[in-house]
Amino acid sequence: MVRRRLLVFLMIAAMAASAVRIGGTAQGRSPSSKFAMRVVTNGLANPFQVIWGPDDYLWVTERTAGRVTRVQPSDGSKTVAIALNDVLADGPDGLLGMALDPGLLKGTGNDYVYV
């Protein structure tokens, strides 16, 4: 009975150790690599939500301007994807959350952005 418990304990410990090792090197990075911080773009009107789009652009809601803006991460260039006219932006209100349809820009006809 004691041997069986010890064997189960060792098996669980081995699985946990391998999971830690796998998690520490996720996406091909070594545990010692560090993140770098940089400004991608500027001039957005109170950006609220950022989503990585299917076109490899950052899709950003601008809370007070009522816009959804696409930002090219490599050079910071911006294009307005959607502009809403009647956004109530007083106080904490405005254009907040956003969801991209899974079929967006994939030729399925589901080119929807939900705001």
Coordinates of N, CA, C and O in Angstrom, one line a residue:
M1 N 0.8 -1.2 0.0 CA 0.0 0.0 0.0 C 0.9 1.3 0.0 O 0.6 2.2 -0.7
V2 N 1.9 1.3 0.8 CA 2.8 2.4 0.9 C 3.6 2.6 -0.4 O 3.8 3.7 -0.9
R3 N 4.0 1.5 -1.0 CA 4.7 1.5 -2.3 C 3.8 2.1 -3.4 O 4.3 2.9 -4.2
R4 N 2.6 1.7 -3.4 CA 1.6 2.2 -4.4 C 1.4 3.7 -4.3 O 1.4 4.4 -5.2
R5 N 1.3 4.2 -3.0 CA 1.1 5.6 -2.8 C 2.4 6.4 -3.2 O 2.3 7.4 -3.8
L6 N 3.5 5.8 -2.9 CA 4.8 6.5 -3.3 C 4.9 6.5 -4.8 O 5.3 7.5 -5.4
L7 N 4.5 5.4 -5.5 CA 4.6 5.4 -6.9 C 3.6 6.4 -7.5 O 4.0 7.2 -8.5
V8 N 2.4 6.5 -7.0 CA 1.4 7.5 -7.5 C 2.0 8.9 -7.3 O 1.9 9.8 -8.1
F9 N 2.5 9.2 -6.1 CA 3.1 10.5 -5.8 C 4.2 10.8 -6.7 O 4.3 12.0 -7.2
L10 N 5.1 9.9 -7.0 CA 6.2 10.2 -7.9 C 5.7 10.4 -9.3 O 6.3 11.3 -10.1
M11 N 4.7 9.7 -9.8 CA 4.1 9.9 -11.1 C 3.5 11.3 -11.2 O 3.7 12.1 -12.2
I12 N 2.8 11.8 -10.2 CA 2.2 13.1 -10.2 C 3.3 14.2 -10.2 O 3.2 15.2 -10.9
A13 N 4.3 14.0 -9.4 CA 5.4 14.9 -9.3 C 6.1 15.0 -10.6 O 6.5 16.1 -11.1
A14 N 6.3 13.9 -11.3 CA 7.0 13.9 -12.6 C 6.1 14.7 -13.6 O 6.7 15.4 -14.5
M15 N 4.8 14.4 -13.6 CA 3.9 15.2 -14.6 C 3.9 16.6 -14.3 O 4.0 17.5 -15.2
A16 N 3.9 17.0 -13.0 CA 3.9 18.4 -12.6 C 5.2 19.1 -13.1 O 5.3 20.2 -13.6
A17 N 6.3 18.4 -12.9 CA 7.6 18.9 -13.3 C 7.7 19.1 -14.8 O 8.2 20.1 -15.3
S18 N 7.2 18.2 -15.6 CA 7.2 18.4 -17.0 C 6.3 19.5 -17.4 O 6.6 20.2 -18.4
A19 N 5.2 19.6 -16.8 CA 4.3 20.7 -17.1 C 4.9 22.1 -16.9 O 4.8 23.0 -17.6
V20 N 5.6 22.2 -15.8 CA 6.3 23.5 -15.5 C 7.4 23.7 -16.5 O 7.5 24.8 -17.0
R21 N 8.1 22.7 -16.9 CA 9.1 22.9 -17.9 C 8.5 23.3 -19.2 O 9.0 24.2 -19.9
I22 N 7.4 22.7 -19.6 CA 6.7 23.1 -20.9 C 6.2 24.5 -20.8 O 6.3 25.3 -21.7
G23 N 5.5 24.8 -19.7 CA 5.0 26.2 -19.6 C 6.0 27.2 -19.5 O 5.8 28.4 -20.0
G24 N 7.2 26.9 -19.0 CA 8.2 27.9 -19.0 C 8.9 28.3 -20.3 O 9.5 29.3 -20.4
T25 N 8.7 27.4 -21.3 CA 9.3 27.7 -22.6 C 8.2 27.8 -23.7 O 8.5 27.4 -24.8
A26 N 7.1 28.3 -23.3 CA 6.0 28.4 -24.3 C 6.4 29.3 -25.4 O 7.1 30.3 -25.2
Q27 N 5.9 29.0 -26.6 CA 6.1 29.8 -27.8 C 7.6 30.0 -28.1 O 8.0 31.0 -28.7
G28 N 8.4 29.0 -27.8 CA 9.8 29.0 -28.2 C 10.7 30.0 -27.4 O 11.8 30.3 -27.8
R29 N 10.2 30.6 -26.4 CA 11.0 31.6 -25.6 C 11.7 30.9 -24.4 O 11.1 30.1 -23.8
S30 N 12.8 31.3 -24.1 CA 13.5 30.8 -23.0 C 13.0 31.5 -21.7 O 12.5 32.6 -21.8
P31 N 13.0 30.9 -20.6 CA 12.5 31.5 -19.3 C 13.2 32.8 -19.0 O 12.7 33.7 -18.3
S32 N 14.4 33.0 -19.5 CA 15.2 34.3 -19.2 C 14.9 35.4 -20.2 O 15.3 36.5 -20.0
S33 N 14.1 35.2 -21.3 CA 13.8 36.2 -22.2 C 12.8 37.2 -21.6 O 12.0 36.9 -20.7
K34 N 12.9 38.5 -22.0 CA 12.1 39.5 -21.4 C 11.3 40.2 -22.5 O 11.6 40.2 -23.6
F35 N 10.2 40.8 -22.0 CA 9.3 41.5 -22.9 C 9.9 42.9 -23.1 O 10.6 43.5 -22.3
A36 N 9.7 43.5 -24.3 CA 10.1 44.8 -24.6 C 8.9 45.7 -24.7 O 7.9 45.3 -25.3
M37 N 8.9 46.9 -24.2 CA 7.8 47.8 -24.3 C 8.2 48.9 -25.3 O 9.3 49.5 -25.2
R38 N 7.2 49.2 -26.2 CA 7.4 50.4 -27.1 C 6.0 51.0 -27.4 O 5.0 50.3 -27.3
V39 N 6.0 52.2 -27.8 CA 4.8 52.9 -28.2 C 4.6 52.5 -29.7 O 5.4 52.7 -30.5
V40 N 3.4 51.9 -30.0 CA 3.1 51.5 -31.3 C 2.5 52.6 -32.1 O 2.9 52.8 -33.3
T41 N 1.6 53.4 -31.5 CA 1.1 54.6 -32.2 C 0.6 55.6 -31.2 O 0.6 55.3 -30.0
N42 N 0.3 56.8 -31.6 CA -0.3 57.8 -30.7 C -1.4 58.6 -31.4 O -1.7 58.3 -32.6
G43 N -2.0 59.5 -30.7 CA -3.1 60.3 -31.3 C -4.5 59.6 -31.3 O -5.4 60.1 -32.0
L44 N -4.7 58.6 -30.5 CA -6.0 57.9 -30.4 C -6.7 58.7 -29.3 O -6.2 59.1 -28.3
A45 N -8.1 58.8 -29.5 CA -8.9 59.5 -28.5 C -9.4 58.5 -27.5 O -10.4 57.8 -27.7
N46 N -8.7 58.4 -26.4 CA -9.1 57.5 -25.2 C -9.3 56.1 -25.7 O -10.4 55.6 -25.6
P47 N -8.2 55.4 -26.1 CA -8.4 54.0 -26.5 C -8.8 53.2 -25.4 O -8.4 53.4 -24.2
F48 N -9.8 52.3 -25.7 CA -10.4 51.5 -24.6 C -10.0 50.0 -24.7 O -9.5 49.4 -23.8
Q49 N -10.4 49.4 -25.9 CA -10.1 48.0 -26.1 C -9.3 47.7 -27.3 O -9.4 48.4 -28.3
V50 N -8.3 46.8 -27.2 CA -7.5 46.4 -28.3 C -7.6 44.9 -28.6 O -7.5 44.1 -27.6
I51 N -7.8 44.6 -29.8 CA -8.0 43.2 -30.2 C -7.0 43.0 -31.4 O -7.0 43.8 -32.3
W52 N -6.4 41.8 -31.4 CA -5.5 41.5 -32.6 C -6.5 40.9 -33.6 O -7.1 39.9 -33.4
G53 N -6.5 41.6 -34.8 CA -7.5 41.2 -35.8 C -6.9 40.1 -36.8 O -5.7 39.8 -36.8
P54 N -7.8 39.5 -37.6 CA -7.4 38.5 -38.5 C -6.5 39.0 -39.6 O -5.9 38.2 -40.4
D55 N -6.4 40.3 -39.8 CA -5.6 40.9 -40.8 C -4.2 41.3 -40.2 O -3.4 42.0 -40.9
D56 N -3.9 40.9 -39.0 CA -2.6 41.2 -38.3 C -2.5 42.7 -38.0 O -1.4 43.2 -37.8
Y57 N -3.6 43.4 -37.9 CA -3.6 44.7 -37.4 C -4.2 44.7 -36.0 O -4.9 43.8 -35.6
L58 N -3.9 45.7 -35.2 CA -4.6 45.9 -33.9 C -5.8 46.7 -34.1 O -5.8 47.8 -34.8
W59 N -7.0 46.2 -33.7 CA -8.2 46.9 -33.8 C -8.5 47.6 -32.4 O -8.5 46.9 -31.4
V60 N -8.7 48.9 -32.4 CA -8.8 49.7 -31.2 C -10.1 50.5 -31.2 O -10.4 51.1 -32.2
T61 N -10.8 50.4 -30.1 CA -12.0 51.3 -29.9 C -11.5 52.6 -29.3 O -10.7 52.5 -28.4
E62 N -11.9 53.7 -29.8 CA -11.6 55.0 -29.3 C -12.9 55.5 -28.6 O -13.9 55.8 -29.2
R63 N -12.8 55.5 -27.3 CA -14.0 55.7 -26.4 C -14.7 57.0 -26.7 O -15.9 57.0 -26.9
T64 N -14.0 58.1 -26.7 CA -14.7 59.4 -26.9 C -14.9 59.8 -28.3 O -15.8 60.6 -28.6
A65 N -14.1 59.3 -29.2 CA -14.3 59.7 -30.6 C -15.3 58.8 -31.4 O -15.8 59.2 -32.4
G66 N -15.7 57.7 -30.8 CA -16.6 56.8 -31.4 C -16.1 56.1 -32.7 O -16.9 55.9 -33.6
R67 N -14.8 55.8 -32.6 CA -14.2 55.1 -33.8 C -13.6 53.8 -33.4 O -13.2 53.5 -32.3
V68 N -13.6 52.9 -34.4 CA -12.8 51.7 -34.4 C -11.7 51.9 -35.4 O -11.9 52.1 -36.6
T69 N -10.5 51.9 -34.9 CA -9.3 52.2 -35.7 C -8.4 51.0 -35.8 O -8.2 50.3 -34.8
R70 N -7.9 50.7 -37.0 CA -7.0 49.7 -37.3 C -5.6 50.3 -37.2 O -5.3 51.3 -37.9
V71 N -4.7 49.6 -36.5 CA -3.3 50.1 -36.3 C -2.3 49.0 -36.8 O -2.4 47.9 -36.4
Q72 N -1.5 49.4 -37.7 CA -0.4 48.5 -38.2 C 0.7 48.5 -37.2 O 1.3 49.5 -36.9
P73 N 0.9 47.4 -36.5 CA 1.9 47.3 -35.4 C 3.4 47.6 -35.8 O 4.1 48.2 -35.1
S74 N 3.7 47.3 -37.1 CA 5.1 47.5 -37.5 C 5.5 49.0 -37.7 O 6.6 49.4 -37.3
D75 N 4.6 49.8 -38.1 CA 4.9 51.2 -38.4 C 4.0 52.2 -37.7 O 4.2 53.4 -37.8
G76 N 2.9 51.7 -37.0 CA 2.0 52.6 -36.3 C 1.0 53.4 -37.2 O 0.2 54.2 -36.7
S77 N 0.9 53.0 -38.5 CA -0.1 53.7 -39.3 C -1.5 53.3 -38.9 O -1.7 52.2 -38.5
K78 N -2.4 54.3 -39.1 CA -3.8 54.1 -38.6 C -4.8 54.3 -39.8 O -4.5 55.1 -40.6
T79 N -5.8 53.5 -39.8 CA -6.9 53.7 -40.7 C -8.2 53.5 -39.9 O -8.3 52.6 -39.0
V80 N -9.2 54.4 -40.1 CA -10.5 54.2 -39.4 C -11.3 53.2 -40.1 O -11.6 53.3 -41.3
A81 N -11.7 52.1 -39.3 CA -12.5 51.1 -39.9 C -14.0 51.4 -39.8 O -14.8 51.2 -40.7
I82 N -14.4 52.0 -38.6 CA -15.8 52.3 -38.4 C -15.8 53.7 -37.6 O -15.0 53.9 -36.7
A83 N -16.7 54.5 -38.0 CA -16.9 55.8 -37.3 C -18.4 55.9 -37.0 O -19.3 55.9 -37.8
L84 N -18.7 56.0 -35.7 CA -20.1 56.1 -35.2 C -20.4 57.6 -34.8 O -19.6 58.2 -34.1
N85 N -21.5 58.1 -35.3 CA -21.7 59.5 -35.0 C -22.4 59.8 -33.7 O -22.0 60.8 -33.0
D86 N -23.3 59.1 -33.3 CA -24.1 59.4 -32.1 C -23.6 58.6 -30.8 O -24.4 57.9 -30.2
V87 N -22.4 58.7 -30.5 CA -21.8 58.1 -29.3 C -21.9 59.0 -28.2 O -21.4 60.2 -28.2
L88 N -22.5 58.6 -27.1 CA -22.6 59.5 -25.9 C -21.3 59.2 -25.1 O -21.1 58.2 -24.5
A89 N -20.4 60.2 -25.1 CA -19.1 60.1 -24.5 C -18.9 60.9 -23.3 O -17.7 61.2 -22.9
D90 N -19.9 61.3 -22.6 CA -19.8 62.1 -21.4 C -19.5 61.1 -20.2 O -20.1 60.0 -20.2
G91 N -18.6 61.5 -19.4 CA -18.3 60.7 -18.2 C -17.7 59.4 -18.6 O -16.8 59.3 -19.5
P92 N -18.1 58.3 -18.0 CA -17.5 57.0 -18.3 C -18.1 56.3 -19.6 O -17.7 55.2 -19.9
D93 N -19.0 57.0 -20.2 CA -19.7 56.4 -21.4 C -18.8 56.5 -22.6 O -17.7 57.0 -22.6
G94 N -19.3 56.0 -23.7 CA -18.6 56.1 -25.0 C -18.5 54.7 -25.7 O -19.2 53.8 -25.3
L95 N -17.7 54.6 -26.7 CA -17.5 53.4 -27.4 C -16.5 52.5 -26.6 O -15.4 52.8 -26.5
L96 N -17.0 51.4 -26.0 CA -16.2 50.6 -25.1 C -15.8 49.3 -25.7 O -14.8 49.3 -26.5
G97 N -16.5 48.3 -25.5 CA -16.1 46.9 -25.9 C -16.3 46.7 -27.4 O -17.1 47.4 -28.1
M98 N -15.7 45.6 -27.9 CA -15.8 45.2 -29.3 C -15.5 43.7 -29.4 O -14.7 43.2 -28.6
A99 N -16.2 43.1 -30.4 CA -15.9 41.7 -30.7 C -15.9 41.6 -32.2 O -16.7 42.2 -32.9
L100 N -14.9 40.8 -32.7 CA -14.8 40.6 -34.1 C -15.4 39.3 -34.5 O -15.2 38.3 -33.8
D101 N -16.3 39.2 -35.5 CA -16.9 38.0 -35.9 C -15.8 37.0 -36.4 O -14.8 37.4 -37.0
P102 N -15.9 35.7 -36.0 CA -14.8 34.8 -36.4 C -14.7 34.7 -38.0 O -13.6 34.3 -38.4
G103 N -15.7 35.1 -38.7 CA -15.6 35.0 -40.2 C -15.1 36.3 -40.8 O -15.0 36.5 -42.0
L104 N -14.7 37.3 -40.0 CA -14.3 38.6 -40.5 C -13.1 38.5 -41.4 O -12.1 37.9 -41.1
L105 N -13.2 39.1 -42.6 CA -12.1 39.1 -43.6 C -11.7 37.8 -44.1 O -10.6 37.6 -44.6
K106 N -12.6 36.8 -44.0 CA -12.2 35.4 -44.5 C -13.1 35.0 -45.6 O -13.1 33.8 -46.0
G107 N -13.8 35.9 -46.3 CA -14.6 35.6 -47.4 C -15.9 34.8 -47.1 O -16.4 34.2 -48.1
T108 N -16.3 34.8 -45.9 CA -17.5 34.0 -45.6 C -18.8 34.9 -45.6 O -19.9 34.4 -45.5
G109 N -18.6 36.2 -45.8 CA -19.7 37.1 -45.8 C -20.1 37.6 -44.4 O -21.0 38.3 -44.2
N110 N -19.4 37.1 -43.4 CA -19.6 37.5 -42.0 C -18.6 38.6 -41.6 O -17.9 38.4 -40.6
D111 N -18.6 39.7 -42.3 CA -17.6 40.7 -42.0 C -18.3 41.7 -41.0 O -18.6 42.8 -41.3
Y112 N -18.4 41.2 -39.8 CA -19.1 42.0 -38.7 C -18.2 42.3 -37.6 O -17.3 41.5 -37.2
V113 N -18.3 43.6 -37.1 CA -17.6 44.0 -35.9 C -18.7 44.5 -35.0 O -19.5 45.3 -35.3
Y114 N -18.7 43.9 -33.8 CA -19.8 44.1 -32.8 C -19.2 45.1 -31.8 O -18.2 44.8 -31.2
V115 N -19.9 46.3 -31.6 CA -19.4 47.3 -30.6 C -20.6 47.6 -29.7 O -21.7 47.4 -30.0

